[in-house]
PDB file of C-alpha atoms in Angstrom:
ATOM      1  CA  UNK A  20     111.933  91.478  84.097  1.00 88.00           C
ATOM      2  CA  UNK A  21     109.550  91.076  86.820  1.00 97.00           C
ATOM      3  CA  UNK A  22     111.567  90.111  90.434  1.00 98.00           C
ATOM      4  CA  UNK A  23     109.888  88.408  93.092  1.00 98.00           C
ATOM      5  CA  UNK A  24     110.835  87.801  96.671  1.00 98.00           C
ATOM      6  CA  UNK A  25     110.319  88.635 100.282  1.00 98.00           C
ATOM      7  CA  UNK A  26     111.769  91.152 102.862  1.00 98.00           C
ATOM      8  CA  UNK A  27     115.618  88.766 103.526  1.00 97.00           C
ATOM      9  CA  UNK A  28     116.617  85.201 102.263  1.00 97.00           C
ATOM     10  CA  UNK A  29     115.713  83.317 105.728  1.00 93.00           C
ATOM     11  CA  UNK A  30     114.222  79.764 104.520  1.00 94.00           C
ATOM     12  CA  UNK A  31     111.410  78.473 107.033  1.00 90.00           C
ATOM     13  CA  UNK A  32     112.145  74.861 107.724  1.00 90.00           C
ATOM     14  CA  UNK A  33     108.768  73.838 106.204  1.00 92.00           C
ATOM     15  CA  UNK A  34     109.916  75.572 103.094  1.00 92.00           C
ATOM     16  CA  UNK A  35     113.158  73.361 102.708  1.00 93.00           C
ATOM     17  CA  UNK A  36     112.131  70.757 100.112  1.00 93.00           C
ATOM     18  CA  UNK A  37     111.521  73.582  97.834  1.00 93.00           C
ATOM     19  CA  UNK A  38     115.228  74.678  97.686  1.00 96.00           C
ATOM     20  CA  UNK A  39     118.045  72.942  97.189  1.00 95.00           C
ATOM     21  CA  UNK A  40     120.415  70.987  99.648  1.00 94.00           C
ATOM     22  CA  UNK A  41     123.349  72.812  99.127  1.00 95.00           C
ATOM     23  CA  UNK A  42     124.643  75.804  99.176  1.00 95.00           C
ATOM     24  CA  UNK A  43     123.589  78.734 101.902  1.00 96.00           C
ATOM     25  CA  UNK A  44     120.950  80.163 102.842  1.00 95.00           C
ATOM     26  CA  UNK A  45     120.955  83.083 100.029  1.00 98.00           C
ATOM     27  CA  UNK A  46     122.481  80.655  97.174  1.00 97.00           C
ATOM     28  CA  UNK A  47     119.694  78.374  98.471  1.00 97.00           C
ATOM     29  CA  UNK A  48     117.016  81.179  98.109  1.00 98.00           C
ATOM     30  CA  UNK A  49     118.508  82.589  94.892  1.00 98.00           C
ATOM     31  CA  UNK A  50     117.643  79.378  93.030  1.00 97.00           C
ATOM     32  CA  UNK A  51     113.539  79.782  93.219  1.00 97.00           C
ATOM     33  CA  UNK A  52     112.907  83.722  93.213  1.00 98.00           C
ATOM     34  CA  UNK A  53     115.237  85.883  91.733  1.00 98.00           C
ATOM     35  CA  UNK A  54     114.531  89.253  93.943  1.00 98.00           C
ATOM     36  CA  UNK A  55     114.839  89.934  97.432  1.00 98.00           C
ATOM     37  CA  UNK A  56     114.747  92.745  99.819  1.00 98.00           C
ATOM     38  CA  UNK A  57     118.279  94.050 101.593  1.00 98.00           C
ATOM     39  CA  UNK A  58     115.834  95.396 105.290  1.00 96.00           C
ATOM     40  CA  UNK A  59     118.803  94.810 107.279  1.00 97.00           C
ATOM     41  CA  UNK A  60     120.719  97.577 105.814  1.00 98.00           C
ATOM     42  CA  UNK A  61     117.748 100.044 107.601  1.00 98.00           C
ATOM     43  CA  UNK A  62     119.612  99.190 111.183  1.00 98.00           C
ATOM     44  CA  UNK A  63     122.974  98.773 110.624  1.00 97.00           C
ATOM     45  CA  UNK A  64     125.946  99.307 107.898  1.00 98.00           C
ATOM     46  CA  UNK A  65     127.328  96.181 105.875  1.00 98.00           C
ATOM     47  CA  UNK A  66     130.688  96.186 104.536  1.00 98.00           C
ATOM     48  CA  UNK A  67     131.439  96.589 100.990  1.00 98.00           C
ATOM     49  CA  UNK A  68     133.149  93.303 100.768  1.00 98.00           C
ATOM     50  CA  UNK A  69     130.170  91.508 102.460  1.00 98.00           C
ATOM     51  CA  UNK A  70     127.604  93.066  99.601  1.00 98.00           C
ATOM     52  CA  UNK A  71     130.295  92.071  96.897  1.00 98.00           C
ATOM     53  CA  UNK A  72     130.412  88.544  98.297  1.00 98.00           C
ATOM     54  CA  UNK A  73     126.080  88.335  98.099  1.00 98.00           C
ATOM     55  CA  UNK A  74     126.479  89.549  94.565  1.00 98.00           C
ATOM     56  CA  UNK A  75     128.684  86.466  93.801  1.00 98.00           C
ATOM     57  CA  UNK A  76     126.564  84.154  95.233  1.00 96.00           C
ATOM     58  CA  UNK A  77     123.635  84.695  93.057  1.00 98.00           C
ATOM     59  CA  UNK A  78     122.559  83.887  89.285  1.00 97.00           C
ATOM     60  CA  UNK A  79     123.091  86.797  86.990  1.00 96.00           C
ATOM     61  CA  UNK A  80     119.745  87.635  86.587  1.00 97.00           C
ATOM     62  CA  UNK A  81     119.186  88.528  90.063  1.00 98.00           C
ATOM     63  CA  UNK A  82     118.739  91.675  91.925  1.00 98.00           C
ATOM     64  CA  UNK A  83     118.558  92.954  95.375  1.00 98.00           C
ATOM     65  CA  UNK A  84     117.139  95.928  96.342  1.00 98.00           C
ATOM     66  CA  UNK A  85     118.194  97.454  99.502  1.00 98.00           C
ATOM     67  CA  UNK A  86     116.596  99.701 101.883  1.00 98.00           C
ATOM     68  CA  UNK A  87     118.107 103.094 103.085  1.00 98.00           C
ATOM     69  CA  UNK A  88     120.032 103.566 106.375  1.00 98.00           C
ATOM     70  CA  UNK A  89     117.451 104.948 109.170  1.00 98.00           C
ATOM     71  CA  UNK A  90     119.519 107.487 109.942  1.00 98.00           C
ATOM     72  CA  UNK A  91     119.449 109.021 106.403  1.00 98.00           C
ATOM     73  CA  UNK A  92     115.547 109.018 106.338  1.00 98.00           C
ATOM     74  CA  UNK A  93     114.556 108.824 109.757  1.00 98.00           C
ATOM     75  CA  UNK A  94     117.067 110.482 112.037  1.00 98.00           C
ATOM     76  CA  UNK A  95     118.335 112.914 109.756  1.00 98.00           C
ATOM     77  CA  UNK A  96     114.781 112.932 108.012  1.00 98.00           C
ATOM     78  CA  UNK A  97     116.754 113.737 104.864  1.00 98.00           C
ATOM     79  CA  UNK A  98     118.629 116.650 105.221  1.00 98.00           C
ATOM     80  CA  UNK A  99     122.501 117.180 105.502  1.00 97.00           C
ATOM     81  CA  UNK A 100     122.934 113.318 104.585  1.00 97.00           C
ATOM     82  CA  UNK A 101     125.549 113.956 102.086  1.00 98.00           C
ATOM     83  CA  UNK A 102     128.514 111.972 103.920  1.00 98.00           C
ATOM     84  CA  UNK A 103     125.714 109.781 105.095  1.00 98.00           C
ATOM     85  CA  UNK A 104     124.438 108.674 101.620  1.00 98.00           C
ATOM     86  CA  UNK A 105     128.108 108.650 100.515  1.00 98.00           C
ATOM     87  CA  UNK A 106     129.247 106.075 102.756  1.00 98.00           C
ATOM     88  CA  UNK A 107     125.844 103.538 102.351  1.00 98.00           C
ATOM     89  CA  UNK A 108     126.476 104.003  98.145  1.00 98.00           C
ATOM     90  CA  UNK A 109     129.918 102.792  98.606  1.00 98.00           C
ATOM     91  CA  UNK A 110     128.637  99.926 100.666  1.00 98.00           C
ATOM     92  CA  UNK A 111     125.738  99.015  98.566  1.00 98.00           C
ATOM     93  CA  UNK A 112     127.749  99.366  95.770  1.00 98.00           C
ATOM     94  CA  UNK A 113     129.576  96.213  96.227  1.00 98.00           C
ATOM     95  CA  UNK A 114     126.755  94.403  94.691  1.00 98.00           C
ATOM     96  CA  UNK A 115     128.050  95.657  91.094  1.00 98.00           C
ATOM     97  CA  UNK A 116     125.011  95.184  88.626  1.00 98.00           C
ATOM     98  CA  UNK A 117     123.288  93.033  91.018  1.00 98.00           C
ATOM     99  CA  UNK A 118     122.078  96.420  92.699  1.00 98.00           C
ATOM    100  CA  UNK A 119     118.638  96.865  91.240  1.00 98.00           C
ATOM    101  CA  UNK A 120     117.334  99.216  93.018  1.00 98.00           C
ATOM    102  CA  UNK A 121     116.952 101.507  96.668  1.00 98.00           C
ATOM    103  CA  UNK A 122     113.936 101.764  98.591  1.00 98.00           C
ATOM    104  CA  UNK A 123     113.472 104.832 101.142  1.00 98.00           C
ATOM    105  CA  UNK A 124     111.187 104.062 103.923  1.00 98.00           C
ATOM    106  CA  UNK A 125     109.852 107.545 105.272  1.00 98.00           C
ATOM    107  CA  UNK A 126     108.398 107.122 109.445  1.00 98.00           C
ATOM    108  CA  UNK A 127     104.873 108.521 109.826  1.00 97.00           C
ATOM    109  CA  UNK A 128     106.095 111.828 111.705  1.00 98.00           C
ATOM    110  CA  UNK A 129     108.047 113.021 108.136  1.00 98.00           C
ATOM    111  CA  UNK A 130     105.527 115.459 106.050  1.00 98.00           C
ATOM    112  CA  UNK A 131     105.986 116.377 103.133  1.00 98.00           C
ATOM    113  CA  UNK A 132     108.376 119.509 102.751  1.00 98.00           C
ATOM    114  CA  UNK A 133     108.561 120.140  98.639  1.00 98.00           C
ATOM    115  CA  UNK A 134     112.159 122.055  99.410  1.00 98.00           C
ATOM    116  CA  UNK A 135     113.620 119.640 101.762  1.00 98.00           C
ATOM    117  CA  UNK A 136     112.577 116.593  99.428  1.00 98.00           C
ATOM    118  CA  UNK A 137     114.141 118.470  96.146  1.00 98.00           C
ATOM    119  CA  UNK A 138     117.566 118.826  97.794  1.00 98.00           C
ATOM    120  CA  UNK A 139     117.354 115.254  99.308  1.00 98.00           C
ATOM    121  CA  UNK A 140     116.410 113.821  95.370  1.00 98.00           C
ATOM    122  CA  UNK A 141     119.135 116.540  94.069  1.00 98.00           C
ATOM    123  CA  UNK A 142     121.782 114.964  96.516  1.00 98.00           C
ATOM    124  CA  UNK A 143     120.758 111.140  95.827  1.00 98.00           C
ATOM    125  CA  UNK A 144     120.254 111.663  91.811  1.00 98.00           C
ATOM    126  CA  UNK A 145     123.946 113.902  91.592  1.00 98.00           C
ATOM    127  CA  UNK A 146     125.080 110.150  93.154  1.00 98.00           C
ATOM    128  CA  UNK A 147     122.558 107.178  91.787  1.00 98.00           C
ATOM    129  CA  UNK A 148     121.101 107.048  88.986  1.00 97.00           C
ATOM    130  CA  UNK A 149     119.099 104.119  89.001  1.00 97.00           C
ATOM    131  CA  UNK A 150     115.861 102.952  90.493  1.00 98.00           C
ATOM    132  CA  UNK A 151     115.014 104.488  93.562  1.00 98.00           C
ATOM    133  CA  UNK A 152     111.401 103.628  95.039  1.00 98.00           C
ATOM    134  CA  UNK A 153     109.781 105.832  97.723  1.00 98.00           C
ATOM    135  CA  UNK A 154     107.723 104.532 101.145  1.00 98.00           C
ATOM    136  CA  UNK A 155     106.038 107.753 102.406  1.00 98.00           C
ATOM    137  CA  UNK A 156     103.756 107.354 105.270  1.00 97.00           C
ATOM    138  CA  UNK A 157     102.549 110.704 106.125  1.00 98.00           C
ATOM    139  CA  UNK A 158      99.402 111.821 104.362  1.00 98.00           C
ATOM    140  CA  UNK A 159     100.929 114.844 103.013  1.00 98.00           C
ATOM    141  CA  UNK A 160     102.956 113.291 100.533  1.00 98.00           C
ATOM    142  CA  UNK A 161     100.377 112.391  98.186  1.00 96.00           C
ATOM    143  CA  UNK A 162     101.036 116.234  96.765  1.00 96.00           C
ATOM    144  CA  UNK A 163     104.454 114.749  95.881  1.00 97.00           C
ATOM    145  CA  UNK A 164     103.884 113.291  92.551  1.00 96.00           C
ATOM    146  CA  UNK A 165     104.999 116.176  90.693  1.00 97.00           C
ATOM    147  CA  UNK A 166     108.663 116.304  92.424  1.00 98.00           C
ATOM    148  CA  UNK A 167     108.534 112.377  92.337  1.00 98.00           C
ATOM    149  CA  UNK A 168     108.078 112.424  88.529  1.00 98.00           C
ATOM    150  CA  UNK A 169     111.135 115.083  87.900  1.00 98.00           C
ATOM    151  CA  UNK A 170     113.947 113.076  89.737  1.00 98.00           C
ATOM    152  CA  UNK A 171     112.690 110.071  88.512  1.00 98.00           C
ATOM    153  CA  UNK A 172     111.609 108.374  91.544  1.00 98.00           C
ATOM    154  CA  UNK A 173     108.856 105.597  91.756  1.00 98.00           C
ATOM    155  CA  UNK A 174     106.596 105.301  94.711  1.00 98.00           C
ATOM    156  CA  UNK A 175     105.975 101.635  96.223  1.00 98.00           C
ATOM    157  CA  UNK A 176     102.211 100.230  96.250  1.00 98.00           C
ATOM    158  CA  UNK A 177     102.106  98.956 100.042  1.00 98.00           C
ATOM    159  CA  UNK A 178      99.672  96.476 101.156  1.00 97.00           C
ATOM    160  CA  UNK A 179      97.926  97.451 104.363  1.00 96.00           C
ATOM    161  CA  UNK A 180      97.692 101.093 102.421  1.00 95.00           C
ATOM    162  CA  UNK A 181      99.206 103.411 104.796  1.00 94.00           C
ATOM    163  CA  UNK A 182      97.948 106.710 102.766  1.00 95.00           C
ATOM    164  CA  UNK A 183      95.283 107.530 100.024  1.00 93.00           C
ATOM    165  CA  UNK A 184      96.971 106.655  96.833  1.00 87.00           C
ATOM    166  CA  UNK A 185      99.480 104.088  97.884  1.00 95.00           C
ATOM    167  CA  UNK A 186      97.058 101.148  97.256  1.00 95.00           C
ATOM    168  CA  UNK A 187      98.596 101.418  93.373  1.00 96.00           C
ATOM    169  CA  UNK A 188     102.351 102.062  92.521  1.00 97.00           C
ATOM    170  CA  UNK A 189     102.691 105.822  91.655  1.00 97.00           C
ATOM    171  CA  UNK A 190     105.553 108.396  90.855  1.00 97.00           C
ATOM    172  CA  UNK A 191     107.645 107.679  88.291  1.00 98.00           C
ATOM    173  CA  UNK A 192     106.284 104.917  85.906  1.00 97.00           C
ATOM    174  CA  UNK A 193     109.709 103.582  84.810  1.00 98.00           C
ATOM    175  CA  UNK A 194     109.553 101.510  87.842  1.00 98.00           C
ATOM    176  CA  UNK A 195     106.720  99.260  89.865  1.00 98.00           C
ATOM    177  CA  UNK A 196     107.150  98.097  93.215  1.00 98.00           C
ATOM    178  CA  UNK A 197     104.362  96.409  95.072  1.00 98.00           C
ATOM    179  CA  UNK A 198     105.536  95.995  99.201  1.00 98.00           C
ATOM    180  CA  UNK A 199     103.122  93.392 100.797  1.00 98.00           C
ATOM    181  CA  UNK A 200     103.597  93.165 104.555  1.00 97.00           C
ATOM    182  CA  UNK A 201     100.299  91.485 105.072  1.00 97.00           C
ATOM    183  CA  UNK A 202      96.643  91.675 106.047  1.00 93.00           C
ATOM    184  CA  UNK A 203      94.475  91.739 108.248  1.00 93.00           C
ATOM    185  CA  UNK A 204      97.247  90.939 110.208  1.00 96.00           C
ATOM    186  CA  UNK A 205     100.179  93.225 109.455  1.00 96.00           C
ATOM    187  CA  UNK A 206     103.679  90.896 108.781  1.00 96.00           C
ATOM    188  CA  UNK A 207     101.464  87.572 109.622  1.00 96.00           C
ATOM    189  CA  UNK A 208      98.494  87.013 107.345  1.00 97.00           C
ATOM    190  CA  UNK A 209      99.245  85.219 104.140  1.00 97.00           C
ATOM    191  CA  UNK A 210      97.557  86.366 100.548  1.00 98.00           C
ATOM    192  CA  UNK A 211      95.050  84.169  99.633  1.00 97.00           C
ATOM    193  CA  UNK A 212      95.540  82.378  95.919  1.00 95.00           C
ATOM    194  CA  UNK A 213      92.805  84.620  94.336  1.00 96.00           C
ATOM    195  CA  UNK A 214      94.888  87.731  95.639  1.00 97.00           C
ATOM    196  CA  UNK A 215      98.574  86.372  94.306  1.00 97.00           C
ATOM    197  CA  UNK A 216      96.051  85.149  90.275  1.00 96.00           C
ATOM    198  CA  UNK A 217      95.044  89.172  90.645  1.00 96.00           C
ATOM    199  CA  UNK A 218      98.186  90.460  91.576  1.00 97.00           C
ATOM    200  CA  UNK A 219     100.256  88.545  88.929  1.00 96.00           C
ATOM    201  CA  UNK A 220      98.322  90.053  86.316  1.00 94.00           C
ATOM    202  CA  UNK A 221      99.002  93.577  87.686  1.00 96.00           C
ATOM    203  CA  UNK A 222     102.737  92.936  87.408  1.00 97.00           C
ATOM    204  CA  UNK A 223     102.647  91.348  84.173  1.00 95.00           C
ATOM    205  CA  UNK A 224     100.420  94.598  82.625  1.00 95.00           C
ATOM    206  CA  UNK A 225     103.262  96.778  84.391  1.00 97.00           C
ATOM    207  CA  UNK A 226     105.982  94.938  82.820  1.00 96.00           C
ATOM    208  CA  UNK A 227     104.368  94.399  79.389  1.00 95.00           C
ATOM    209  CA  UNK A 228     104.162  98.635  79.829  1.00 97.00           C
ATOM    210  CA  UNK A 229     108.253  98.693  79.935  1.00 97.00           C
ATOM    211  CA  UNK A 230     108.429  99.065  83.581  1.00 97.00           C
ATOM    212  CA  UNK A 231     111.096  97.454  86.153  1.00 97.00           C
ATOM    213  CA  UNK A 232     108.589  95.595  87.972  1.00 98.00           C
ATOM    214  CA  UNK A 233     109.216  94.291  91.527  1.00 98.00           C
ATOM    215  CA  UNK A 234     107.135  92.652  94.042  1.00 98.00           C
ATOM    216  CA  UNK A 235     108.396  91.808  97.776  1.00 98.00           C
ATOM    217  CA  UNK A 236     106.693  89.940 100.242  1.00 98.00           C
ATOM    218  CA  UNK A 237     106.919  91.373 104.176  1.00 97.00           C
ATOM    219  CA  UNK A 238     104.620  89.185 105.691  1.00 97.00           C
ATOM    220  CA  UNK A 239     107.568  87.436 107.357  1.00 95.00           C
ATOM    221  CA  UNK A 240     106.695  87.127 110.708  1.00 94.00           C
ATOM    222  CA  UNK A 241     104.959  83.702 110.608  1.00 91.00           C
ATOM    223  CA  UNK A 242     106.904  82.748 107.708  1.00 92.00           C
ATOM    224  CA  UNK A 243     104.112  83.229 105.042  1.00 96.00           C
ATOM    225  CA  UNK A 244     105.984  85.575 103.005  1.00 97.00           C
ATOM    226  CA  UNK A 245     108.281  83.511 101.404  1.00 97.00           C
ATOM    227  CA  UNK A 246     105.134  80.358 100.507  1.00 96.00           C
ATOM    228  CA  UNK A 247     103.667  83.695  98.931  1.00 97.00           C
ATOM    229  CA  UNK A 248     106.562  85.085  96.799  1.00 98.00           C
ATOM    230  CA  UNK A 249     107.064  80.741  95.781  1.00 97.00           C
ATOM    231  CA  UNK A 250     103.447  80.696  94.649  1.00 97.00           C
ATOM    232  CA  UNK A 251     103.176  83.772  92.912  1.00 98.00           C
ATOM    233  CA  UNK A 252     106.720  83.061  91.027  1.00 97.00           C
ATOM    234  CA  UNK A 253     104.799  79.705  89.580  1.00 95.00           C
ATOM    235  CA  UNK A 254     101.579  81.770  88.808  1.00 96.00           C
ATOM    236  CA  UNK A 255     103.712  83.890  87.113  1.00 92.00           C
ATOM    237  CA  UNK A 256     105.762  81.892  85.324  1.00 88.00           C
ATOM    238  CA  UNK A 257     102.304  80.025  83.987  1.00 88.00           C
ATOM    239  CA  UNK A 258     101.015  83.479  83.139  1.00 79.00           C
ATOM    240  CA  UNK A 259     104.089  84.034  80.828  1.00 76.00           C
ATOM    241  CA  UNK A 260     104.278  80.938  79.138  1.00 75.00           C
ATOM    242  CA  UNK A 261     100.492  81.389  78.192  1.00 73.00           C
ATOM    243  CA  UNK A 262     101.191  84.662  76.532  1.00 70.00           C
ATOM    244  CA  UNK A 263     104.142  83.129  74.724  1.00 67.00           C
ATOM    245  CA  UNK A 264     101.995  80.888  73.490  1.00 71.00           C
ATOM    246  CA  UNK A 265      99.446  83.192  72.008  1.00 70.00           C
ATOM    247  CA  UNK A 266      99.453  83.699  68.221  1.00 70.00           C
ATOM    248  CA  UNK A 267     100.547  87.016  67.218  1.00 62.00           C
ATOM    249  CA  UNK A 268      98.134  89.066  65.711  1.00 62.00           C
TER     250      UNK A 268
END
């Protein structure tokens, strides 16, 4: 499967008439793209019950990932988050099978400390054992692959690149997660068509490889995010139905 979406399920007003009437906002969303992106869970805890009732308002094909408490990764800067990470899994695990994966945004002051990143993938891994993509933004962390590659842990292509090496998705190849906040200007500039015709062929060579393969659009502060994720989910879907079309050899 390859899911597509942006950063939250807010609809722009000029991006109405692509959604259905009824329903809300995320039942709305969840009938064009089939990913999206849990950010708020970064600032603030959600109940159980309110992750169980998103689950249940979406088709059964799609997933949300959902981004790690700030004070696991940035205020504890992942050490001695045991009760921490126990208490967002319960939460986040209201979603059932509709949890597809966690992303774990690191802040640009967090190097790269080989012991302190074993126990934190020990401590997550002993708990989850599914797809877990990695943000780092501190230069250091490119020496990471290694560790990355033993716990299983992918490591998210981000567009503006933030560190050498994170133009591509890395780590782990069992998962590919392209995070596209936007550029030249970061969270406002919208990809141009020739960008989204490139970058669906780079998720349909990562799926065709066997890989979870996930694209989110952060580009949400003028809205283009979610005209991007529409666009490339029809440039997609083309690009499928062409290959299904092929002969076999």
């Amino acid at each position: 499967m390859i899911f597509i979406g942006c950063a939250g399920w807010s609809l722009g007003r000029e991006h109405w008439p692509a959604f259905p009437v009824e329903g809300t906002h995320l039942q709305r969303y969840a009938a064009r793209l089939n990913g999206v992106e849990i950010n708020s869970s970064f600032y603030r805890p959600h109940r159980r019950q309110t992750y169980a009732r998103w689950a249940d308002g979406v088709p059964e094909g799609f997933r949300f990932s959902v981004k790690m408490p700030k004070h696991i990764s940035h205020e504890l800067r992942l050490a001695g988050c045991e009760s921490a990470m126990d208490k967002f899994l319960t939460e986040c695990g209201g979603l059932g099978e509709r949890l597809g994966c966690l992303l774990v945004q690191l802040p640009p002051s967090l190097a790269y400390n080989e012991a302190i990143a074993e126990a934190f993938f020990v401590i997550l891994r002993q708990r989850f054992s599914g797809p877990v993509l990695l943000e780092p933004r501190h230069e250091s962390w490119v020496s990471a692959e290694p560790v990355l590659k033993t716990f299983q842990i992918a490591q998210a292509a981000v567009d503006p690149s933030r560190i050498s090496g994170d133009a591509a998705p890395s780590g782990w190849a069992g998962t590919r997660y392209w995070r596209l906040h936007g550029s030249p200007r970061i969270y406002h500039s919208a990809y141009d068509s020739t960008y989204l015709q490139n970058l669906a062929q780079a998720l349909q060579s990562a799926a065709a490889a066997g890989a979870a393969t996930w694209c989110i659009f952060d580009n949400t502060a003028s809205g283009a995010a979610l005209g991007n994720a529409l666009t490339l989910a029809q440039i997609q879907a083309a690009v499928k139905l062409n290959l299904a079309k092929k002969p076999s050899p």
